[in-house]
Coordinates of C-alpha atoms in Angstrom, one line a residue:
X1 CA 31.0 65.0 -76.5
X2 CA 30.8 68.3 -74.0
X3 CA 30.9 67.0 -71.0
X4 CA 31.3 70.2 -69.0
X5 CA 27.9 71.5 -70.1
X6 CA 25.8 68.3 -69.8
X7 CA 25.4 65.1 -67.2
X8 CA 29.0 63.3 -68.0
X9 CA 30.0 65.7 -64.9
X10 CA 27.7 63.2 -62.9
X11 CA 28.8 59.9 -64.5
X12 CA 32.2 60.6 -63.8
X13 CA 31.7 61.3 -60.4
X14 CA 29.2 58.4 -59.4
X15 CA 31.4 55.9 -61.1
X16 CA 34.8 56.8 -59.8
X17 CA 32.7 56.2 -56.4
X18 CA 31.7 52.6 -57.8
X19 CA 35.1 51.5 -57.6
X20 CA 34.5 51.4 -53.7
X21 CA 31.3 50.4 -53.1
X22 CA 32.0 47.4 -56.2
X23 CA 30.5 44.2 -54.8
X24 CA 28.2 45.8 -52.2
X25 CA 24.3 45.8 -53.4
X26 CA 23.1 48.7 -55.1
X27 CA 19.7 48.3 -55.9
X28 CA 17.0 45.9 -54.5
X29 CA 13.4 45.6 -56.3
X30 CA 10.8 42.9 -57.2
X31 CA 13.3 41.9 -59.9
X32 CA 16.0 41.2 -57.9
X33 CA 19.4 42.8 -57.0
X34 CA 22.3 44.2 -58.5
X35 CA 25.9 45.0 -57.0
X36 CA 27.2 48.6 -58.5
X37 CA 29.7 46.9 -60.0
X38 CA 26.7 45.0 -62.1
X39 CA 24.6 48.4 -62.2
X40 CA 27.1 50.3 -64.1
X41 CA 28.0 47.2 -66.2
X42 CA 24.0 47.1 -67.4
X43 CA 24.6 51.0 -67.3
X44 CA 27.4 50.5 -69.7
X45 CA 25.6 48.2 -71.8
X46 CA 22.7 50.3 -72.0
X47 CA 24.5 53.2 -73.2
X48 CA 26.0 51.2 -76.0
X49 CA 22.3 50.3 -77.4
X50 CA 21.0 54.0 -76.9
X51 CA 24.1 55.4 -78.9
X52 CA 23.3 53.1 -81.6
X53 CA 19.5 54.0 -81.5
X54 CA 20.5 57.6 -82.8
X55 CA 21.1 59.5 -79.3
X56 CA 24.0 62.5 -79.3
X57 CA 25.3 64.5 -76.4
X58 CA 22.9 67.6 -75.4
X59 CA 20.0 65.2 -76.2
X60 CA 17.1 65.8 -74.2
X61 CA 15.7 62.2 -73.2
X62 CA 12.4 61.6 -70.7
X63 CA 12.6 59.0 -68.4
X64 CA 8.8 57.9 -67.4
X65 CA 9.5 55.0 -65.4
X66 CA 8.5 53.7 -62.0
X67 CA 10.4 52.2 -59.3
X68 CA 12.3 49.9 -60.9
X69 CA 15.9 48.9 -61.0
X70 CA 16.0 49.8 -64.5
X71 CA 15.4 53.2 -64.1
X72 CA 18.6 54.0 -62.0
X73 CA 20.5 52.1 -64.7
X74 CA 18.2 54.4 -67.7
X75 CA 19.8 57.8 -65.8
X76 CA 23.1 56.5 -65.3
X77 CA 23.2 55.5 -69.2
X78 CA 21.9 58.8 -70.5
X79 CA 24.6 60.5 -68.2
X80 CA 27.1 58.5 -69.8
X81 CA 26.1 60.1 -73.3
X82 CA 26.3 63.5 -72.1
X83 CA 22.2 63.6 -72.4
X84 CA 19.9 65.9 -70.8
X85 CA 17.8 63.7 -68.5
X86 CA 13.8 64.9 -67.9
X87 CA 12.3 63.0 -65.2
X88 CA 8.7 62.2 -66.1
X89 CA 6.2 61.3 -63.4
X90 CA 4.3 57.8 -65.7
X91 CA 1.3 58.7 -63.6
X92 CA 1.1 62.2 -66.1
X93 CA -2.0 62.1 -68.2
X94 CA -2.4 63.7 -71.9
X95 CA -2.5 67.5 -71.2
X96 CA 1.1 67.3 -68.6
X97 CA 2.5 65.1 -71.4
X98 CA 1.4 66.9 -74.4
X99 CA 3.2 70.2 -72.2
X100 CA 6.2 68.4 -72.0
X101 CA 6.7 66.9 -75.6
X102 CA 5.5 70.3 -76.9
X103 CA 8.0 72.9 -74.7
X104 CA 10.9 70.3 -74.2
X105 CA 11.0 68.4 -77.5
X106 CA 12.5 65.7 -76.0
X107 CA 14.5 63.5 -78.4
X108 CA 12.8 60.3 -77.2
X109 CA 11.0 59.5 -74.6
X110 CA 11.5 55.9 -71.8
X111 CA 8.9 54.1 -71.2
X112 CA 7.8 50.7 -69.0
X113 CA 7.8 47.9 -71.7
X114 CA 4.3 47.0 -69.4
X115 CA 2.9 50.6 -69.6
X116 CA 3.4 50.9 -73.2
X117 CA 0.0 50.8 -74.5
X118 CA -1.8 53.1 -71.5
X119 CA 1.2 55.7 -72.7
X120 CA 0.8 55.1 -76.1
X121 CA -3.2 56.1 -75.4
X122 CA -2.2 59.3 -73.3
X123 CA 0.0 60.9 -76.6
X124 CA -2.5 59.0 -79.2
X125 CA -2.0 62.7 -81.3
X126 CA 1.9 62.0 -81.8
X127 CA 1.9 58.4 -82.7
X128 CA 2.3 59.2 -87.0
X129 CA 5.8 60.5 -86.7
X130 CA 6.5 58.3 -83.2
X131 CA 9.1 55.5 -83.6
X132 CA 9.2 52.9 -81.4
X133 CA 12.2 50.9 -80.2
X134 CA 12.5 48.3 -77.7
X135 CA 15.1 48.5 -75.9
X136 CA 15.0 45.3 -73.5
X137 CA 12.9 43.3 -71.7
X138 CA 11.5 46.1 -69.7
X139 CA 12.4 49.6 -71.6
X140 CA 10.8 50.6 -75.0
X141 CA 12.1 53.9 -76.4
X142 CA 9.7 56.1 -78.0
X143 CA 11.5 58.7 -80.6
X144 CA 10.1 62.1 -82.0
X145 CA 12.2 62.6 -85.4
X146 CA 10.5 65.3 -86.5
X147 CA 9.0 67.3 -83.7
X148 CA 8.1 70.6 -85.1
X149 CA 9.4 72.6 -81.5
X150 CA 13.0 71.1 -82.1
X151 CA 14.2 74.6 -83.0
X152 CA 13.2 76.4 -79.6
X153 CA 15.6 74.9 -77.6
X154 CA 15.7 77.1 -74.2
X155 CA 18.9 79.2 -73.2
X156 CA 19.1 77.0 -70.2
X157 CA 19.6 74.1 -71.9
X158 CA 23.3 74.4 -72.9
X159 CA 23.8 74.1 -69.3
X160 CA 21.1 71.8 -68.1
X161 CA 21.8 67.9 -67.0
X162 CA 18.8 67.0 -65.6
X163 CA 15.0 68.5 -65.8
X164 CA 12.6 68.4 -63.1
X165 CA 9.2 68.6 -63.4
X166 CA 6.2 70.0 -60.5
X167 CA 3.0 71.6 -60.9
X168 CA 2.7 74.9 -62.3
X169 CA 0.1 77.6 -61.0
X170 CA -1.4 77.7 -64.8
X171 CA -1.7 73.8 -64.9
X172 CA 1.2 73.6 -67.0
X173 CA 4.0 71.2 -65.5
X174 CA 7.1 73.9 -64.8
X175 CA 10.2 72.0 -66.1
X176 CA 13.0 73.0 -63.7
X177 CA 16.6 72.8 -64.9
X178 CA 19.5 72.0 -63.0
X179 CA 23.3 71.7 -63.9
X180 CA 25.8 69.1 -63.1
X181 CA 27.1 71.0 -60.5
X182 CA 23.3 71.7 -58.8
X183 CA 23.2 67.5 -58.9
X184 CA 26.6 66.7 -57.1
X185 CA 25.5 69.5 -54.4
X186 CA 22.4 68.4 -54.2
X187 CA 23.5 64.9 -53.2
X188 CA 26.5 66.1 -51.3
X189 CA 24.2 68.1 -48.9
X190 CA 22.0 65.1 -48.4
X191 CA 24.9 62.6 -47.9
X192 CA 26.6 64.9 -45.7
X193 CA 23.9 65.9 -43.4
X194 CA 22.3 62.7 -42.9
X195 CA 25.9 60.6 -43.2
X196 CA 24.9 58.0 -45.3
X197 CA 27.4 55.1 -45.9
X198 CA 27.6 51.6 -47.3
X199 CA 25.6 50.6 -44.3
X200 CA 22.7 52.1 -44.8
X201 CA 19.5 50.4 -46.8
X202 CA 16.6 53.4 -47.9
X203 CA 13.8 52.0 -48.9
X204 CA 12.0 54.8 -51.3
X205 CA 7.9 53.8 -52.1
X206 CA 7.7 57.3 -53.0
X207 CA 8.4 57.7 -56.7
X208 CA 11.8 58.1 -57.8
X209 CA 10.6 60.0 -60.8
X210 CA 9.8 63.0 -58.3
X211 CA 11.8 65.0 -57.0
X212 CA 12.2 63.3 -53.1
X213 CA 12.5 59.9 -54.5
X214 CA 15.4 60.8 -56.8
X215 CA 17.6 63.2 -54.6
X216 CA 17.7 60.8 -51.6
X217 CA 16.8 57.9 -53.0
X218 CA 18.9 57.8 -55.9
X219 CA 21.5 60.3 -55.7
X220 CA 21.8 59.2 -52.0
X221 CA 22.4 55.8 -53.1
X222 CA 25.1 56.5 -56.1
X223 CA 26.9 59.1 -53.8
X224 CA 27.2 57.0 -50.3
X225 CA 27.3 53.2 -51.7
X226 CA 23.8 52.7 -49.3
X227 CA 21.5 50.0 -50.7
X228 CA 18.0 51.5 -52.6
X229 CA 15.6 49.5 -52.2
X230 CA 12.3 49.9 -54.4
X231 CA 8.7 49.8 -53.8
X232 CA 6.1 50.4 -56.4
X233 CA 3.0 49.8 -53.7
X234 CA 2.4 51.0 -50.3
X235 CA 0.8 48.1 -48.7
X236 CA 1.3 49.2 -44.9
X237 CA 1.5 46.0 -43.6
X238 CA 3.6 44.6 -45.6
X239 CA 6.2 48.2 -45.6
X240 CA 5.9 47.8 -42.1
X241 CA 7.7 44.1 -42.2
X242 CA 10.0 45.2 -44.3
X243 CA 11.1 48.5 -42.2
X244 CA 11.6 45.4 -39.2
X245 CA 13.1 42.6 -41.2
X246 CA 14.8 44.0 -44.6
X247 CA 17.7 46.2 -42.4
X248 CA 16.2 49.0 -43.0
X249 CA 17.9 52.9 -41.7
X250 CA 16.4 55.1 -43.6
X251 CA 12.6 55.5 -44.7
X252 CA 11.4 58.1 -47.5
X253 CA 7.8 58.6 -46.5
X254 CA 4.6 61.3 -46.5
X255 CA 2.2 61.7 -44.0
X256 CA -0.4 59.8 -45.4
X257 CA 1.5 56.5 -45.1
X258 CA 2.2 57.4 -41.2
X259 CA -1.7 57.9 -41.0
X260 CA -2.3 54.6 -42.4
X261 CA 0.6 53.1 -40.4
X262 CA -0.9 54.1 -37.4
X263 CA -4.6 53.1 -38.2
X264 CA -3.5 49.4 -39.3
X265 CA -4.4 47.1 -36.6
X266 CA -1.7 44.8 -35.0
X267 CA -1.2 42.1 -32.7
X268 CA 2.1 43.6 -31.5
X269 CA 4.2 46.7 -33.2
X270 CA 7.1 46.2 -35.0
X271 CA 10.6 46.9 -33.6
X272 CA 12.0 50.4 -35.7
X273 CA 15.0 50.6 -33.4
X274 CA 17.3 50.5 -36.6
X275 CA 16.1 52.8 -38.3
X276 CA 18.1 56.1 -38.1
X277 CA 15.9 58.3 -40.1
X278 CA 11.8 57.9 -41.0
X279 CA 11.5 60.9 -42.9
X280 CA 8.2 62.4 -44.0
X281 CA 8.3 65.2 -46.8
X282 CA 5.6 66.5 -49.4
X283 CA 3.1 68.1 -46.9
X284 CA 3.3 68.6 -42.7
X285 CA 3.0 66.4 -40.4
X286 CA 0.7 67.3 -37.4
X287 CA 1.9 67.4 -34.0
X288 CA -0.4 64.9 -33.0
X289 CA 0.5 62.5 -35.6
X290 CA 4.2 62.9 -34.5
X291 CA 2.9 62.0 -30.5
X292 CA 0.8 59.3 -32.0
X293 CA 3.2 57.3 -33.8
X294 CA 6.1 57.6 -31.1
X295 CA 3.2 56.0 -28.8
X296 CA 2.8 53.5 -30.8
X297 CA 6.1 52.5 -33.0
X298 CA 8.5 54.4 -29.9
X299 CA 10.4 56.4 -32.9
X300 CA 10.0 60.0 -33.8
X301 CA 9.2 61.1 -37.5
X302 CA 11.2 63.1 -39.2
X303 CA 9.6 66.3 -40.9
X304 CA 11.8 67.2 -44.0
X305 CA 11.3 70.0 -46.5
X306 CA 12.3 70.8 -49.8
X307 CA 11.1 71.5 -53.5
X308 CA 12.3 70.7 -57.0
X309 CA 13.6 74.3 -57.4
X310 CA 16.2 73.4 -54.5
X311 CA 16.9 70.0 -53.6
X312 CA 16.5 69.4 -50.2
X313 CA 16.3 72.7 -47.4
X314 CA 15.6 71.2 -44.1
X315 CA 15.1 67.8 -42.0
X316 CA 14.7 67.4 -38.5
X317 CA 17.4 66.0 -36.1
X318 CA 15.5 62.6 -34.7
X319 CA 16.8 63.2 -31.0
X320 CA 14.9 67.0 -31.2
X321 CA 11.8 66.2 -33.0
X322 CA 9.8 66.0 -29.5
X323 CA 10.8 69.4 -28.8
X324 CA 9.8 71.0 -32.4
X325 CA 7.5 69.0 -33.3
X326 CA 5.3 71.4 -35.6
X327 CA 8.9 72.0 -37.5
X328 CA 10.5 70.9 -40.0
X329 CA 13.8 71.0 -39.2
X330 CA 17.1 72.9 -39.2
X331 CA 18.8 73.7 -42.1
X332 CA 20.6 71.2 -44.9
X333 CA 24.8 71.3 -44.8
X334 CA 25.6 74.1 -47.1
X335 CA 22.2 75.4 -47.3
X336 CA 21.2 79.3 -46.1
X337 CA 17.5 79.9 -44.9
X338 CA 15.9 83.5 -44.6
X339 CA 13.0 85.0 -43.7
X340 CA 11.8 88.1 -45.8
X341 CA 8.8 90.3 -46.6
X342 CA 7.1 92.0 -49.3
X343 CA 9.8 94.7 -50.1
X344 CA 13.1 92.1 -49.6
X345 CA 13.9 93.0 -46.4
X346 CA 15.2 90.0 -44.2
X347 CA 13.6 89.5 -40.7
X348 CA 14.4 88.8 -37.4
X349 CA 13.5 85.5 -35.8
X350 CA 9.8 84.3 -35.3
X351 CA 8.6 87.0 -37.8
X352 CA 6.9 85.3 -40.4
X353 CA 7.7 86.0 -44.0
X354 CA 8.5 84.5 -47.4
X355 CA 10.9 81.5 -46.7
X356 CA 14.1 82.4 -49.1
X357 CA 16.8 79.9 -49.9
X358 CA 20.3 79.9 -50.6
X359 CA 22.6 77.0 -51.7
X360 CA 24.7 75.4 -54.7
X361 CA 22.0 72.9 -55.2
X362 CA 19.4 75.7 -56.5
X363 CA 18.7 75.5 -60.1
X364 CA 19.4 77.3 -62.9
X365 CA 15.9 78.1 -63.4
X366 CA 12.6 77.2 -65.6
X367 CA 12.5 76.3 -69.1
X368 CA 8.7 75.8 -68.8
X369 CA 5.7 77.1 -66.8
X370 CA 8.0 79.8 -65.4
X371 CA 5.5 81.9 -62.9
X372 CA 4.6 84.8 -64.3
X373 CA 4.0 87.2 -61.7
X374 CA 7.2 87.8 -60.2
X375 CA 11.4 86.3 -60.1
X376 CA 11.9 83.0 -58.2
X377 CA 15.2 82.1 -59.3
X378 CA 18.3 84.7 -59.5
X379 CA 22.1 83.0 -58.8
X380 CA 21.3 80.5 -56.4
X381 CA 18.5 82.2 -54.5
X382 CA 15.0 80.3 -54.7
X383 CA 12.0 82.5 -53.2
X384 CA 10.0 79.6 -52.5
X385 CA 6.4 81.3 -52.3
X386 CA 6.1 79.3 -48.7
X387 CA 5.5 81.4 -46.0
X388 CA 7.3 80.9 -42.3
X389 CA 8.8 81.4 -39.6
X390 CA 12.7 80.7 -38.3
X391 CA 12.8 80.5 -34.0
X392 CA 16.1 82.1 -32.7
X393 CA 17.8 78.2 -32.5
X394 CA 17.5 78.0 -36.5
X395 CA 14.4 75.7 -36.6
X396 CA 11.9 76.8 -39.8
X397 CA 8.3 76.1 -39.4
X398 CA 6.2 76.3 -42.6
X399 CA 2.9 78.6 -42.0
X400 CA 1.1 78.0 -45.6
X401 CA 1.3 79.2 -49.7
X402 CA 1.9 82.8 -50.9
X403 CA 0.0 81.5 -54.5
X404 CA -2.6 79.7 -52.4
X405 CA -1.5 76.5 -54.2
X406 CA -2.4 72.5 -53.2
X407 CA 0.1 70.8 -52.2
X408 CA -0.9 67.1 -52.7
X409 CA 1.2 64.7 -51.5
X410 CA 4.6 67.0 -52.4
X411 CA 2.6 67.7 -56.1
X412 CA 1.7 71.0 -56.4
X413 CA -1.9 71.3 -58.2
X414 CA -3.6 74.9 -59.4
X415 CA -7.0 75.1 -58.3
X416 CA -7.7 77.1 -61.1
X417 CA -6.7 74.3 -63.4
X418 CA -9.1 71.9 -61.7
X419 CA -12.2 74.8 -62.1
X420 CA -11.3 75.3 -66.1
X421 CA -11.5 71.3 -65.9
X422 CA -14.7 71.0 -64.0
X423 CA -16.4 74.1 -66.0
X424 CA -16.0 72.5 -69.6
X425 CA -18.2 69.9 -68.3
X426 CA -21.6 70.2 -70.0
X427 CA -23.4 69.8 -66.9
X428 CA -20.8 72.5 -64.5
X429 CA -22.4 76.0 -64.9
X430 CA -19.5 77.0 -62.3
X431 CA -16.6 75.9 -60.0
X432 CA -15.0 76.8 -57.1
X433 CA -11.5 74.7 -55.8
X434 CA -9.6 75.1 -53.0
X435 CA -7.2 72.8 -51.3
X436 CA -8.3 71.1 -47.4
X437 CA -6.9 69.6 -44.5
X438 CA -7.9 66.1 -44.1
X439 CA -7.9 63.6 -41.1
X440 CA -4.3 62.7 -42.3
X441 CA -3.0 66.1 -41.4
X442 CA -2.6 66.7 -45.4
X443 CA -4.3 68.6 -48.5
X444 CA -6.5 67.4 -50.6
X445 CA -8.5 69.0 -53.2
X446 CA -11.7 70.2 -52.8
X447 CA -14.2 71.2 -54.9
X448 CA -17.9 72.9 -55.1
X449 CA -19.9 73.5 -58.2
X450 CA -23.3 74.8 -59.9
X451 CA -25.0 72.9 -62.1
X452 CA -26.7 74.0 -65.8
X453 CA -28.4 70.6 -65.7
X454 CA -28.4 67.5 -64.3
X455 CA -25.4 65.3 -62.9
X456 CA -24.6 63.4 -60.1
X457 CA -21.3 63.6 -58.0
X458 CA -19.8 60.6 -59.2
X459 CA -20.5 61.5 -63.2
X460 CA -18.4 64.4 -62.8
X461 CA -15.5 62.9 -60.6
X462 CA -15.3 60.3 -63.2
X463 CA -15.2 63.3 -66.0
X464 CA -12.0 64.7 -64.0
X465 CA -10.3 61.1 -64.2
X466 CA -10.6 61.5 -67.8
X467 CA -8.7 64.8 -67.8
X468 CA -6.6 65.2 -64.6
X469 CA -3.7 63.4 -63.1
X470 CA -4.7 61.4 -60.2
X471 CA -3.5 63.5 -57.5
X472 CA -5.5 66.8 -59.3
X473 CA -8.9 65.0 -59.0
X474 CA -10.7 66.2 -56.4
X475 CA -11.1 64.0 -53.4
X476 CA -15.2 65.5 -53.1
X477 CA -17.2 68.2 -54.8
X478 CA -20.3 69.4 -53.2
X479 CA -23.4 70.3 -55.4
X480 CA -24.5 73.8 -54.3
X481 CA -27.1 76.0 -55.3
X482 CA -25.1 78.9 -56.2
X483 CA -21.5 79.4 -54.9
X484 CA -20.4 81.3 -51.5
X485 CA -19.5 84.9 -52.5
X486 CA -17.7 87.8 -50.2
X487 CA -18.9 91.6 -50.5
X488 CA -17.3 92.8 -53.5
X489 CA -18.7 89.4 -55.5
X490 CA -15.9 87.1 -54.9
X491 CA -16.4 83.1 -54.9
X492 CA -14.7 82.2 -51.5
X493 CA -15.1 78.7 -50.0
X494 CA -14.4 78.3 -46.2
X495 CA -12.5 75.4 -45.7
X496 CA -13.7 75.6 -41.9
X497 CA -17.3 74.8 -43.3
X498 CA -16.0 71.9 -45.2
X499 CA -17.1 69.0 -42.8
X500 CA -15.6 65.8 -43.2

């Protein structure tokens, strides 16, 4: 075992931390609750049967699971064995799964006992040489022995302890990689800035496959001794009970459950006045929104901001959000904002440029879908492709997208991706995509096409279902007669036409 160059760095340090937080609850799901003293026994245990199933150190493993307890236990495990940990979204459909398996050549891949058969469907094409294992009650291990890319193992690899995985601008998932030492600073900035302790219960609804979930949902968790609790459904009612009753202080949320929080009709709003931090991340939050909510709940939301690439950059203090409240925030502990333009130069405050960051927690780099048109990643330095703007008192405020990508809900989706889908539809003659702003105050993807013969809007929604992740598919497309053009021949949609 080489633990320096894989995730034992990260077992070592969350467990010594155990030791403290022993009997105090760790994890809370629909299954129950463990202590951490019972998490890493079941973690322990766990490692045990994976060892014996054929797994080495330097292993690359996929965990697709959803919020269950099980997961945290599957990560701390693999860390154990000195594996390379990929977290997969289990909402990925064939094409982002066939990317993975076929750029990663993961070892084996963890699955939902439950979800076995819809993921068995999705990679129908590798099930000859898949073996199948089941692990327990509610993990089965699917193993690729003879995956023909196991010989184009990336550079980054012999340093890599955990793979994250975001939308690419091609279509292609980019699998980010990130060391030991990008984990531990990752949590360490989190911990630090929003000092988390034993007292405090997160409750995550937000996957903890993606990248917000896990950093301060997980990594939170293991790092301060708080309690994690999961959801796997946003019912806002019933989160809303639990944010009063469950001694709730911190919230992982997007602006589409504050939208739907605010537009649920009650007989008398729930008392918040526990809860330290509701954090929104993914997309931005309006203004509005921010006024509406404190209106109606009497707490501020807090905008935070971050990407795969770097952990987390920036989350607003709660007592200041009323007076920035089209910002998201002031920098993370030990993280270094700038604000640059086209030819590197870094600019003065309220000058809007490319949003630059600088921190221990930025990772090593891309292993997969790598953008091809210029360098993101170079010794800690992440050029995020955002564009914005820092005041003189260190507040950021994000303006839009460099690539013109959609963000969705904190998923990045390439509208050219979505027209390539749309156009090998024997009815599409052409597509257009771009992303929108809805009445939530987030994107959404948007879509207008010509027709080569005859289809209704629902027929071809239905056709991206088939071959899109959920979040890609677009929320309308609009039949047109032929497509809006500029001058020089361009398609170019107006998303101020777009009525709603």
């Amino acid at each position: 075992m080489n633990p320096k160059n894989h995730s034992f760095e990260i077992w070592k340090a969350f467990r010594e931390k155990a030791d403290i937080f022993s009997d105090y609850t760790a994890v809370l799901s629909v299954s129950g609750q463990v202590t951490f003293k019972e998490l890493y026994g079941k973690a322990e245990q766990l490692s045990e049967s994976l060892s014996k199933s054929g797994i080495q150190p330097g292993d690359v493993i996929g965990i697709a699971l959803p919020n269950i307890t099980d997961f945290v236990i599957s990560f701390l495990a693999l860390c154990r064995l000195s594996a390379i940990v990929a977290l997969i979204s289990p909402k990925y459909q064939t094409s982002e799964l066939k990317a993975v398996i076929d750029n990663l050549a993961p070892r084996c891949l963890l699955v939902s006992s439950g979800q076995l058969g819809d993921f068995e469907r999705k990679i129908t094409s590798y099930r000859a040489d898949m073996i199948e294992t089941k692990i327990n009650n509610e993990i089965t291990c699917l193993t690729f022995p003879d995956n023909p890319s196991a010989g184009k193992r990336h550079p980054f690899l012999d340093d890599a302890a955990l793979i994250k995985f975001t939308s690419g601008s091609t279509g292609e998932p980019k699998g980010i990689a990130l060391s030991a030492a990008n984990i531990l600073a990752e949590t360490e900035n989190v911990v630090d800035t929003l000092q988390m302790t034993q007292k405090d219960r997160i409750l995550a609804v937000v996957p903890i496959s993606h990248s917000y979930g896990f950093d301060l949902g997980v990594l939170a968790m293991l790092s301060s001794g708080a309690t994690l609790v999961l959801g796997e459904n946003f019912i806002p009612r019933r989160i809303l009970s639990d944010l009063e009753t469950r001694g709730i202080t911190i919230f992982l949320g997007v602006p589409s459950m504050y939208r739907f929080f605010l537009e649920t009709p009650l007989n008398m709003p729930p008392d918040l006045s526990q809860i330290r931090y509701l954090l929104s991340c993914t997309a931005p939050l309006s203004p509005q929104m921010i006024i509406e909510f404190a209106s109606k709940f009497g707490q501020p939301l807090c905008q935070h901001y971050g990407s795969s690439e770097t952990g987390a950059v920036t989350t607003h203090v709660p007592a200041k959000v009323y007076t920035h409240p089209d910002s998201v925030g002031l920098p993370m502990r030990n993280v270094q904002i700038g604000i640059y333009d086209r030819d590197g130069n870094e600019l003065s405050a309220d000058e809007e440029g490319e949003v630059v960051v600088r921190s221990r927690a930025v990772a090593l780099g891309y292993i997969m879908g790598e953008p091809k048109d210029r360098i993101t990643i170079t010794d800690g330095t992440y050029r995020t492709g955002d564009t914005g703007v820092l005041d003189k008192n260190g507040y950021l405020y994000i303006r839009g997208r460099i690539d013109g990508m959609i963000n969705v809900g904190g998923h990045k989706v390439s509208p050219l991706e979505v027209a390539q889908v749309l156009e090998s539809h024997s009815a599409v003659r052409e597509a257009a995509v771009i992303g929108v702003i809805d009445q939530s105050g987030g994107q959404i993807v948007y879509a207008a096409v010509t027709l080569k013969s005859a289809a209704m809007e629902n027929d071809i929604l239905e056709f991206c279902r088939r071959h899109l992740a959920e979040y890609k598919v677009p929320r309308r497309i609009d039949i047109m007669d032929s497509l809006p053009r500029t001058a020089a021949g361009k398609v170019k949609l107006d998303p101020e036409n777009i009525k709603w």
